[in-house]
PDB file of C-alpha atoms and ligand atoms in Angstrom:
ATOM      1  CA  UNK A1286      50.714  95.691 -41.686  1.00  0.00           C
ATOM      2  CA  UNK A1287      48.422  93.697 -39.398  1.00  0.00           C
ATOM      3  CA  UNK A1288      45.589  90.906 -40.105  1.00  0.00           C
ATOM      4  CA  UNK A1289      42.500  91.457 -41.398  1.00  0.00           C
ATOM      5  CA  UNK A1290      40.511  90.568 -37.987  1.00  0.00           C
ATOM      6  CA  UNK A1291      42.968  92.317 -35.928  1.00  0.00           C
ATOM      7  CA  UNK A1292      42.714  95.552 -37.772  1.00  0.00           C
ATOM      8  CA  UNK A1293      38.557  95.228 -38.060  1.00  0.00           C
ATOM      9  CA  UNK A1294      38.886  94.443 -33.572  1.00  0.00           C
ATOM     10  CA  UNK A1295      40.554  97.485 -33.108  1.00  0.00           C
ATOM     11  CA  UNK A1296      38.432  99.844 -34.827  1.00  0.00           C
ATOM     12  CA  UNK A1297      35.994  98.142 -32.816  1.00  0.00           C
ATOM     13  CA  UNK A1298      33.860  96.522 -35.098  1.00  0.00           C
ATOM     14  CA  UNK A1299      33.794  93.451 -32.801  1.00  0.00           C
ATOM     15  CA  UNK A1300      35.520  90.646 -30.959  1.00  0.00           C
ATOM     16  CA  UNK A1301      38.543  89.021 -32.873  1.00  0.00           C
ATOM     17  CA  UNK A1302      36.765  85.933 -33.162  1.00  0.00           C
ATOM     18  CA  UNK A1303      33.267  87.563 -34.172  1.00  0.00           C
ATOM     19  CA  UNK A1304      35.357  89.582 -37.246  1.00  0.00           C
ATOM     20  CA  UNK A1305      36.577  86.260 -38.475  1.00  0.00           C
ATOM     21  CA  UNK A1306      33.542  85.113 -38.629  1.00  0.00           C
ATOM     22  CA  UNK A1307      32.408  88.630 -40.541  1.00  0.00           C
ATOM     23  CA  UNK A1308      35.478  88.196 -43.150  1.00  0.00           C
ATOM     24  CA  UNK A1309      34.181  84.160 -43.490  1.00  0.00           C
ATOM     25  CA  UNK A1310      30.894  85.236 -44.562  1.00  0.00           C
ATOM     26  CA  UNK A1311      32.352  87.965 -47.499  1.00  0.00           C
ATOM     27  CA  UNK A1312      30.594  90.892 -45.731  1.00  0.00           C
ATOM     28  CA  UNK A1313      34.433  92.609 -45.831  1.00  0.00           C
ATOM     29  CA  UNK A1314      36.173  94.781 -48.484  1.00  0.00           C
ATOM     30  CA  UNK A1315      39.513  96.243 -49.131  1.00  0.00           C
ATOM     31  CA  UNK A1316      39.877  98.863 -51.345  1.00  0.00           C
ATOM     32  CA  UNK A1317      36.266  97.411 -52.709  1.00  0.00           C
ATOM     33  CA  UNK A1318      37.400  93.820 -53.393  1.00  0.00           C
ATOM     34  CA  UNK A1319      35.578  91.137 -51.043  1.00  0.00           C
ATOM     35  CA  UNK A1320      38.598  90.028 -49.174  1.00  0.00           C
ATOM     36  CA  UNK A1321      37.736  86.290 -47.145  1.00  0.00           C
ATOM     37  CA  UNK A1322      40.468  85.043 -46.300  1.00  0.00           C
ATOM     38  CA  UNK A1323      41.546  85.441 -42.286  1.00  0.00           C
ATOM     39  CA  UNK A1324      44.976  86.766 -41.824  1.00  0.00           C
ATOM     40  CA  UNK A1325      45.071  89.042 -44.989  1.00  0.00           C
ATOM     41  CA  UNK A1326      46.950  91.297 -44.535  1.00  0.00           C
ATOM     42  CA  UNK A1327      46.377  95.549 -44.138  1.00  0.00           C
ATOM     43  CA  UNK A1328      47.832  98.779 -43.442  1.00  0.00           C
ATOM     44  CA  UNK A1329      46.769 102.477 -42.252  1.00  0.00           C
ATOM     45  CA  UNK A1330      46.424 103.189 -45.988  1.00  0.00           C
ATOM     46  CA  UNK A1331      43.763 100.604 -46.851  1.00  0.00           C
ATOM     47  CA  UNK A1332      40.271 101.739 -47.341  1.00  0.00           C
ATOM     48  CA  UNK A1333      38.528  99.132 -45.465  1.00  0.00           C
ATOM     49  CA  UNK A1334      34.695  98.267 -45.546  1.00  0.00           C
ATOM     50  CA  UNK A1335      31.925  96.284 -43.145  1.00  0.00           C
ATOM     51  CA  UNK A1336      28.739  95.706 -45.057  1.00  0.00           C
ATOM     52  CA  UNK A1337      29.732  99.240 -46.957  1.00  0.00           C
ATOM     53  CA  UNK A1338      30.406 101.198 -44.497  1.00  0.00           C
ATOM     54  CA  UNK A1339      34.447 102.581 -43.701  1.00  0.00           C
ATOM     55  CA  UNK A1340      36.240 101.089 -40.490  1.00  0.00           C
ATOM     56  CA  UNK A1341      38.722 103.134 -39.292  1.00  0.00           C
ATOM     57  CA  UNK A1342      41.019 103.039 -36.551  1.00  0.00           C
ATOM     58  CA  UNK A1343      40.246 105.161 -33.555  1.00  0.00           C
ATOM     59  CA  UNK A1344      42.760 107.603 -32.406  1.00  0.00           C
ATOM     60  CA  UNK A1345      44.416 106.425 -29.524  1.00  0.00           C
ATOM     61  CA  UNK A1346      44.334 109.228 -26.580  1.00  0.00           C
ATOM     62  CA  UNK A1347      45.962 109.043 -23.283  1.00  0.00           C
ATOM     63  CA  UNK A1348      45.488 111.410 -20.324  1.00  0.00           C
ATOM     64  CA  UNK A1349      46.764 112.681 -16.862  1.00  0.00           C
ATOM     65  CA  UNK A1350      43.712 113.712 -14.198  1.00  0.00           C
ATOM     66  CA  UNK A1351      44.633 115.171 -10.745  1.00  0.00           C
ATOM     67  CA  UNK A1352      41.443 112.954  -9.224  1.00  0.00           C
ATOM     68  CA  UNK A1353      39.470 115.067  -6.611  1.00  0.00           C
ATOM     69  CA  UNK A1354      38.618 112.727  -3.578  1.00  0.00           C
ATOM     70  CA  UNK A1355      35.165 111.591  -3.525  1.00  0.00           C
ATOM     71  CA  UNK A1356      35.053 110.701  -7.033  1.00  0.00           C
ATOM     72  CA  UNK A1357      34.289 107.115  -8.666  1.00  0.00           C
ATOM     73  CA  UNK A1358      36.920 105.849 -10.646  1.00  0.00           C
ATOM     74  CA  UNK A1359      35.474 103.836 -13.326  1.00  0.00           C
ATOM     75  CA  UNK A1360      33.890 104.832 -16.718  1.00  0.00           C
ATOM     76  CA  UNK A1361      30.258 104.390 -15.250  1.00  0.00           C
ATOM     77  CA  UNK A1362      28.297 104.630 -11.941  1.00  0.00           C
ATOM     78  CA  UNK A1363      24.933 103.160 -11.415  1.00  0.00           C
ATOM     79  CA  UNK A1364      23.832 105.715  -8.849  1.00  0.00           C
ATOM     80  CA  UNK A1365      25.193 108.580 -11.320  1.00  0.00           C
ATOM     81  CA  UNK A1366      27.855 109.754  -9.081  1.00  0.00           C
ATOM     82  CA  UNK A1367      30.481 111.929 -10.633  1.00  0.00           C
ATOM     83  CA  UNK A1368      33.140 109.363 -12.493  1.00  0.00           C
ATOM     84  CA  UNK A1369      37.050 110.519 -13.675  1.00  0.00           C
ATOM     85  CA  UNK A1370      35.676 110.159 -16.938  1.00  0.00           C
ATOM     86  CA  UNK A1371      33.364 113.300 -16.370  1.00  0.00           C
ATOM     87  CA  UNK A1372      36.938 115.111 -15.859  1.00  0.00           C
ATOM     88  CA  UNK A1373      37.816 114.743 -19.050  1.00  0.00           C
ATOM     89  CA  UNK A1374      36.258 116.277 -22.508  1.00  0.00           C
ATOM     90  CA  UNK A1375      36.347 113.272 -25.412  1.00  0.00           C
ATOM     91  CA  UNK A1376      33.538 111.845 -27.029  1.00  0.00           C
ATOM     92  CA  UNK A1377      36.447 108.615 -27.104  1.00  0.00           C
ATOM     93  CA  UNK A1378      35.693 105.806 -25.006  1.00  0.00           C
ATOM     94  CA  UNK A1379      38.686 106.181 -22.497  1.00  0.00           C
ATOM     95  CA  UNK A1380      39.054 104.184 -19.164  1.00  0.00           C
ATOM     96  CA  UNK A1381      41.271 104.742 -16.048  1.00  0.00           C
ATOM     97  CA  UNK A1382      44.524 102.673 -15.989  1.00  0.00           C
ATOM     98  CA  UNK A1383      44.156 100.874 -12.126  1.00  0.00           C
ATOM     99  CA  UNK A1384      42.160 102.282  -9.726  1.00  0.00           C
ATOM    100  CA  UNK A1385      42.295 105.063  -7.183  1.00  0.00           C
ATOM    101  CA  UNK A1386      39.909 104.472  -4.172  1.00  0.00           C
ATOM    102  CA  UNK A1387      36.788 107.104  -3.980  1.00  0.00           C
ATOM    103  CA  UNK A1388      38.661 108.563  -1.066  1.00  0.00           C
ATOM    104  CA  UNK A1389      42.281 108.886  -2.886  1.00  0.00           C
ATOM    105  CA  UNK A1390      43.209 111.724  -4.417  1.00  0.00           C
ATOM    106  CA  UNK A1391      46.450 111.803  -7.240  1.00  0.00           C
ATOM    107  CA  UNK A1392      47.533 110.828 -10.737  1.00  0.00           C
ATOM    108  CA  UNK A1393      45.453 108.989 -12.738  1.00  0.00           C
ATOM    109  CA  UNK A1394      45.984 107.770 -15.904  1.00  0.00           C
ATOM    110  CA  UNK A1395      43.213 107.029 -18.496  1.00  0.00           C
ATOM    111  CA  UNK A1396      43.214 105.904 -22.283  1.00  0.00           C
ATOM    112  CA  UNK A1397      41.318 103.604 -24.992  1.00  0.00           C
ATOM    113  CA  UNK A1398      44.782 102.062 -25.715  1.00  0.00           C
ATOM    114  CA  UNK A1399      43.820  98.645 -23.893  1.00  0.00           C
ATOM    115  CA  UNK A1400      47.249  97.527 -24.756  1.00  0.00           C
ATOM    116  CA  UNK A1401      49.229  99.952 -23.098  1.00  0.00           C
ATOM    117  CA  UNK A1402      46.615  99.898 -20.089  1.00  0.00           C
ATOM    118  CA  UNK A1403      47.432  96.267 -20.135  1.00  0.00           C
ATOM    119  CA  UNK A1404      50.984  95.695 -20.126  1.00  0.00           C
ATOM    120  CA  UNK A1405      50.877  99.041 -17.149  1.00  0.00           C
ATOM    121  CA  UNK A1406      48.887  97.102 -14.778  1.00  0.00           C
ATOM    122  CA  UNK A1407      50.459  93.382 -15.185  1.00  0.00           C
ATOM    123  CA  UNK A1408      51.960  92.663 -11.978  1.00  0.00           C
ATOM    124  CA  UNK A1409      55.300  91.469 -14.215  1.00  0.00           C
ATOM    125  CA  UNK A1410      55.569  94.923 -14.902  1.00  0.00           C
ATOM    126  CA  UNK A1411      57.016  96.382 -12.265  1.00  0.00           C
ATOM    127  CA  UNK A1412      56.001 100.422 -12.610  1.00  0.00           C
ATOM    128  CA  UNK A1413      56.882 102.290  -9.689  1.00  0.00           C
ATOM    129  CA  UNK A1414      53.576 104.129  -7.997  1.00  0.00           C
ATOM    130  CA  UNK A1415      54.134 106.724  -5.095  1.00  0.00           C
ATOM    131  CA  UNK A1416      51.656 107.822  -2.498  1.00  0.00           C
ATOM    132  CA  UNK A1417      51.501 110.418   0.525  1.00  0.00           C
ATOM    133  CA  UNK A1418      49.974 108.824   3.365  1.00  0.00           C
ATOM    134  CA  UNK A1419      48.480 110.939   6.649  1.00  0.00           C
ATOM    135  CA  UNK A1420      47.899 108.124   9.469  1.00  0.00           C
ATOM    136  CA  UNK A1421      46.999 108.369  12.656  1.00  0.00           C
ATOM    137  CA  UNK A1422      49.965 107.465  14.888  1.00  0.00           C
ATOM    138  CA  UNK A1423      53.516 108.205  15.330  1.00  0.00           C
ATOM    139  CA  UNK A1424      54.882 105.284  12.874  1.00  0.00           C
ATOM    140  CA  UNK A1425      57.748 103.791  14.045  1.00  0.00           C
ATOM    141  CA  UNK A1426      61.481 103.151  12.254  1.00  0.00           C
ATOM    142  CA  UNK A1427      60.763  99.450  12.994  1.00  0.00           C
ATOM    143  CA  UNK A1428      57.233  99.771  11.093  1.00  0.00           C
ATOM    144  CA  UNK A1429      59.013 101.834   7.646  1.00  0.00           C
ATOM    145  CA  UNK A1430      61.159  98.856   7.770  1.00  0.00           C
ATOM    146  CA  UNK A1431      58.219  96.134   7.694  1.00  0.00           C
ATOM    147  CA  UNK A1432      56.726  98.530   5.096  1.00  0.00           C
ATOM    148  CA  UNK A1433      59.951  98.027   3.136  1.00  0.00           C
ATOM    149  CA  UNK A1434      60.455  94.686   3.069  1.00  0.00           C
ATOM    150  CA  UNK A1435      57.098  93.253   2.518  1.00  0.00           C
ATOM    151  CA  UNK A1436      53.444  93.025   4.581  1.00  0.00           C
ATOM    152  CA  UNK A1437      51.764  89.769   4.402  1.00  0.00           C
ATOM    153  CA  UNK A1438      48.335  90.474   3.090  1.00  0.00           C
ATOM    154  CA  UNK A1439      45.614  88.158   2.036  1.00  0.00           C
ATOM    155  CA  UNK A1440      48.533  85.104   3.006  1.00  0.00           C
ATOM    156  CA  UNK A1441      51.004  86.683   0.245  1.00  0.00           C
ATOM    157  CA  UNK A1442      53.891  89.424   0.915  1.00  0.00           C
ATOM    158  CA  UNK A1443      53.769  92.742  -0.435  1.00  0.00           C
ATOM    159  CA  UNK A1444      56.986  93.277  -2.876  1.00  0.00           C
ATOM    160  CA  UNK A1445      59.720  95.605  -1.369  1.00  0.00           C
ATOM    161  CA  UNK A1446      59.068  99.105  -1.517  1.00  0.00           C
ATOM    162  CA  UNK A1447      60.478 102.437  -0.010  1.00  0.00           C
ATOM    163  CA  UNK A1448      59.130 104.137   2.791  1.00  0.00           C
ATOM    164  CA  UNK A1449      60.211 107.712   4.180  1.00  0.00           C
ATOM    165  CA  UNK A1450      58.649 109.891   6.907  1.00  0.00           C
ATOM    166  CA  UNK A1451      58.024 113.290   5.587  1.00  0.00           C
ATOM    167  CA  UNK A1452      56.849 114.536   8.697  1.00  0.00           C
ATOM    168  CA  UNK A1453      55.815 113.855  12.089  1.00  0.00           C
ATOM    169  CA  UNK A1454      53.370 115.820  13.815  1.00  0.00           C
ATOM    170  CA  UNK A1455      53.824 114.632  17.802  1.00  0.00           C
ATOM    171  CA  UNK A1456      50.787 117.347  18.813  1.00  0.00           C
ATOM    172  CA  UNK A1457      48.174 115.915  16.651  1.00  0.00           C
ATOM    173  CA  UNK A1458      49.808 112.168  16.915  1.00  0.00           C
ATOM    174  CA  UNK A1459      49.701 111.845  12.920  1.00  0.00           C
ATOM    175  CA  UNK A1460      52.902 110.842  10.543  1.00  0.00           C
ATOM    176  CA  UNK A1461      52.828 111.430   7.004  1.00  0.00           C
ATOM    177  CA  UNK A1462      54.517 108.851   4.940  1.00  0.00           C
ATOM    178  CA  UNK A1463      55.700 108.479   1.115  1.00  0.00           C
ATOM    179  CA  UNK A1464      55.204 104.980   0.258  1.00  0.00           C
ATOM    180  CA  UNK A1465      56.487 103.577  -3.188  1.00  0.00           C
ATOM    181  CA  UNK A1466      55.087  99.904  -4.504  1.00  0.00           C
ATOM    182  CA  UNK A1467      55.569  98.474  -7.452  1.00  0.00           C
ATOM    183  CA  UNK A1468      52.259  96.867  -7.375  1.00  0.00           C
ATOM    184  CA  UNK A1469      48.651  97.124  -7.699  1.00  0.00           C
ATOM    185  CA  UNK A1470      46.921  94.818  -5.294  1.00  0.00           C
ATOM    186  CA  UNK A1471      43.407  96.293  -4.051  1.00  0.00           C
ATOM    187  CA  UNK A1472      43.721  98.989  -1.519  1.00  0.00           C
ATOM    188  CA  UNK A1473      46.896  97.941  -1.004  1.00  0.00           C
ATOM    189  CA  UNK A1474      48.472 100.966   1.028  1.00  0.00           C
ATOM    190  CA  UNK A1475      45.820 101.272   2.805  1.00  0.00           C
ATOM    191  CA  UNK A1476      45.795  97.727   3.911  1.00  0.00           C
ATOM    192  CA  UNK A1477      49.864  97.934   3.857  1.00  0.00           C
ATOM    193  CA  UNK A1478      49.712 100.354   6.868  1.00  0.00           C
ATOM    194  CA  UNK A1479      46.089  98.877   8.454  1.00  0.00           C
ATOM    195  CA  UNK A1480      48.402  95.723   9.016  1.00  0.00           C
ATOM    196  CA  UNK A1481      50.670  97.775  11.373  1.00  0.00           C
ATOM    197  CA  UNK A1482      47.772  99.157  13.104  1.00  0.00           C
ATOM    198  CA  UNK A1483      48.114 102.440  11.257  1.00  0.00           C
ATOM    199  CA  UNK A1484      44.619 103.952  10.183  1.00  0.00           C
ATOM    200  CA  UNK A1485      45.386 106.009   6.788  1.00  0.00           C
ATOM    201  CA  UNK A1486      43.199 109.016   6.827  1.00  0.00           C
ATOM    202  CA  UNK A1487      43.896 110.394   3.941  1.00  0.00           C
ATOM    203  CA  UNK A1488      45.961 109.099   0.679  1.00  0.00           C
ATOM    204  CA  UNK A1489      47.262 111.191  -2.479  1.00  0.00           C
ATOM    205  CA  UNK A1490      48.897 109.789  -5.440  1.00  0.00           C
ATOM    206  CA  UNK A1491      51.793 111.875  -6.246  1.00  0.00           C
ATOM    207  CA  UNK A1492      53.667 109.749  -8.849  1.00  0.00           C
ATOM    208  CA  UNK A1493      52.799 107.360 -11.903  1.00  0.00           C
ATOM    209  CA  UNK A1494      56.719 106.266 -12.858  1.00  0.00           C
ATOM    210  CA  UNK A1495      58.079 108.670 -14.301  1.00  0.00           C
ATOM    211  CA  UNK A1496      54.580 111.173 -14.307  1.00  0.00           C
ATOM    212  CA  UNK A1497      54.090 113.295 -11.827  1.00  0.00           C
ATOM    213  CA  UNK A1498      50.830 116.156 -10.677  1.00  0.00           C
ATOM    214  CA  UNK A1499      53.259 119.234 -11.591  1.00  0.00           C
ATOM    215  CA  UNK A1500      50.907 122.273 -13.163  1.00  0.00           C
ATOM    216  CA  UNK A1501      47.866 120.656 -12.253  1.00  0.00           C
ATOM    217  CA  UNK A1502      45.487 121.471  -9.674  1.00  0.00           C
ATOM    218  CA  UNK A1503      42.807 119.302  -8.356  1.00  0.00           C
ATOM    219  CA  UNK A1504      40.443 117.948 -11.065  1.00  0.00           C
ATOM    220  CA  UNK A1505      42.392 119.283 -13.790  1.00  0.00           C
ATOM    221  CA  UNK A1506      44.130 117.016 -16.790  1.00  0.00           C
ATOM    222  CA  UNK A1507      45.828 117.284 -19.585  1.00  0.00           C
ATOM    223  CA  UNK A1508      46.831 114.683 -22.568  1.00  0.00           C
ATOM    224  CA  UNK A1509      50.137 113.167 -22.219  1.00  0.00           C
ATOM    225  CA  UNK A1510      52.682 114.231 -25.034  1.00  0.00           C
ATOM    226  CA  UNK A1511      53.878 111.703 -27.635  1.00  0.00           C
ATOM    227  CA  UNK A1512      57.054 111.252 -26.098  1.00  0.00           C
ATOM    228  CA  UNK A1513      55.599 111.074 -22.698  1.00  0.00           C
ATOM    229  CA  UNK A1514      53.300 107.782 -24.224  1.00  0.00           C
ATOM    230  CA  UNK A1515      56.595 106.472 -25.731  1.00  0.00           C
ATOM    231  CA  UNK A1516      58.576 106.506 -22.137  1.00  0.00           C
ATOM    232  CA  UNK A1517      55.245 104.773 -20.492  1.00  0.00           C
ATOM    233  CA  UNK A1518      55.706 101.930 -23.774  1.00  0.00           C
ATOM    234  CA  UNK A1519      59.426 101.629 -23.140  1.00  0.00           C
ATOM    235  CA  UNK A1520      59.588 101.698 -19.029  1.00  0.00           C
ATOM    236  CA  UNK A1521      56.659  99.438 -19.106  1.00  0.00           C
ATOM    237  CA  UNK A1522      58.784  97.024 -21.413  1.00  0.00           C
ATOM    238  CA  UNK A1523      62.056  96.987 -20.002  1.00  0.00           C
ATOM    239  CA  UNK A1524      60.556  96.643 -16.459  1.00  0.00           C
ATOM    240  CA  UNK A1525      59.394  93.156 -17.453  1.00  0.00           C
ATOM    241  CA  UNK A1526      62.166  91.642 -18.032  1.00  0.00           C
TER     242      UNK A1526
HETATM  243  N1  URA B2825      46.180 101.855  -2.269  1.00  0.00           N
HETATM  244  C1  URA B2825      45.043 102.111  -1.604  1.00  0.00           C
HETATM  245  O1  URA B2825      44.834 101.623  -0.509  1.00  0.00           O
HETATM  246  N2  URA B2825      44.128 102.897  -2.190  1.00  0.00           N
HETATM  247  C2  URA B2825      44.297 103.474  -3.392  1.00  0.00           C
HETATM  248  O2  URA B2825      43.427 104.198  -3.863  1.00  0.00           O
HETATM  249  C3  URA B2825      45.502 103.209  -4.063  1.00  0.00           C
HETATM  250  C4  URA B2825      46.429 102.388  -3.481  1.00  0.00           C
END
């Protein structure tokens, strides 16, 4: 059971405060009785009417993309470059959760469930986010350990995080690094390792909590399974407290 202007928001009919006003002026019926009064409340079973025409809820969908590099990540582009929504076949109006640079590659997460999207990105909600990171330079033990216990960026410290070397390669003078925040501040590994005086060349996200990339191969996605969505709910809960 939820209230009236709730219910008639999320089936997108309009703003919470614009459907109050819609149920005010008696344009709204359930089960064909002119219902005015805010906070009545309905259920999934209700047949609910604007002006005479059926609201319904949309069906929430939530999806993993492997992003290609050199693609936008937003739901638009005003010089029609490719987005991550072109990745994916919906007619729903899904979004990416966070960003991914153009030039970062990984796992992306997109939905139309703006609450889940929500309590995902809210820096009290503390889901873990790994990258790969090539840089120029052989990084140092003393540099994984500033990495790990915070970078001052923009005058505020990045929250501790785990770094590990997954390989050095002395010939070519380039280190590549797994880097695990718990944060979302804008290009934030990038400038994590930029503060050393590492230049990232290129940057992969290989893990979303608990999601990773397995069976998929650049540009390729797939919807996340019910219990998958339910984990994402939960971890993104109990991380806040
Ligand atoms: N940090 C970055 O610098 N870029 C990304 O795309 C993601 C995290």
């Amino acid at each position: 059971m939820e209230r009236l202007q709730k219910y008639l928001s999320e089936c997108g009919v309009a703003s919470r405060r614009k459907c109050e006003e819609i149920i005010f002026n008696k344009k709204v019926k359930v089960n064909g009785k002119i219902v005015s009064e805010l906070g009545y409340k309905v259920n999934s079973t209700d047949h609910v009417t604007v002006e005479d025409i059926e609201v319904k809820k949309k069906e929430k969908e939530y999806y993993i993309l492997y992003k290609p590099e050199k693609v936008i990540c937003s739901v638009k582009d005003d010089k029609n470059r490719t987005t991550v929504i072109d990745f994916i076949n919906t007619s729903e109006k899904i979004f990416p959760v966070g960003r991914l640079d153009y030039d970062t590659s990984g796992l992306l997460l997109l939905t139309n469930d703006g609450e889940l999207s929500n309590m995902l990105t809210h820096p009290s909600h503390k889901i873990e986010k790994k990258y790969l990171a090539k840089i120029d330079g052989i990084i140092s033990p003393k540099d994984i350990y500033m990495l790990e216990n915070g970078i001052m960026l923009d005058g505020v410290k990045t929250k501790k995080s785990k770094a590990k070397i997954q390989k050095i390669d002395k010939k070519n003078n380039k280190s590549f690094v797994e880097l695990t925040i718990t944060e979302g501040r804008n290009h934030q590994v990038k400038n994590m390792f930029g503060t050393l005086g590492y230049k990232v060349l290129k940057l992969k996200r290989t893990n979303y909590d608990f999601l990773t990339l397995k069976n998929l191969s650049i540009g390729q996605s797939r919807k996340l399974t019910i219990k998958e969505v339910k984990k994402l709910y939960n971890n993104a809960k109990e991380k806040s407290l």
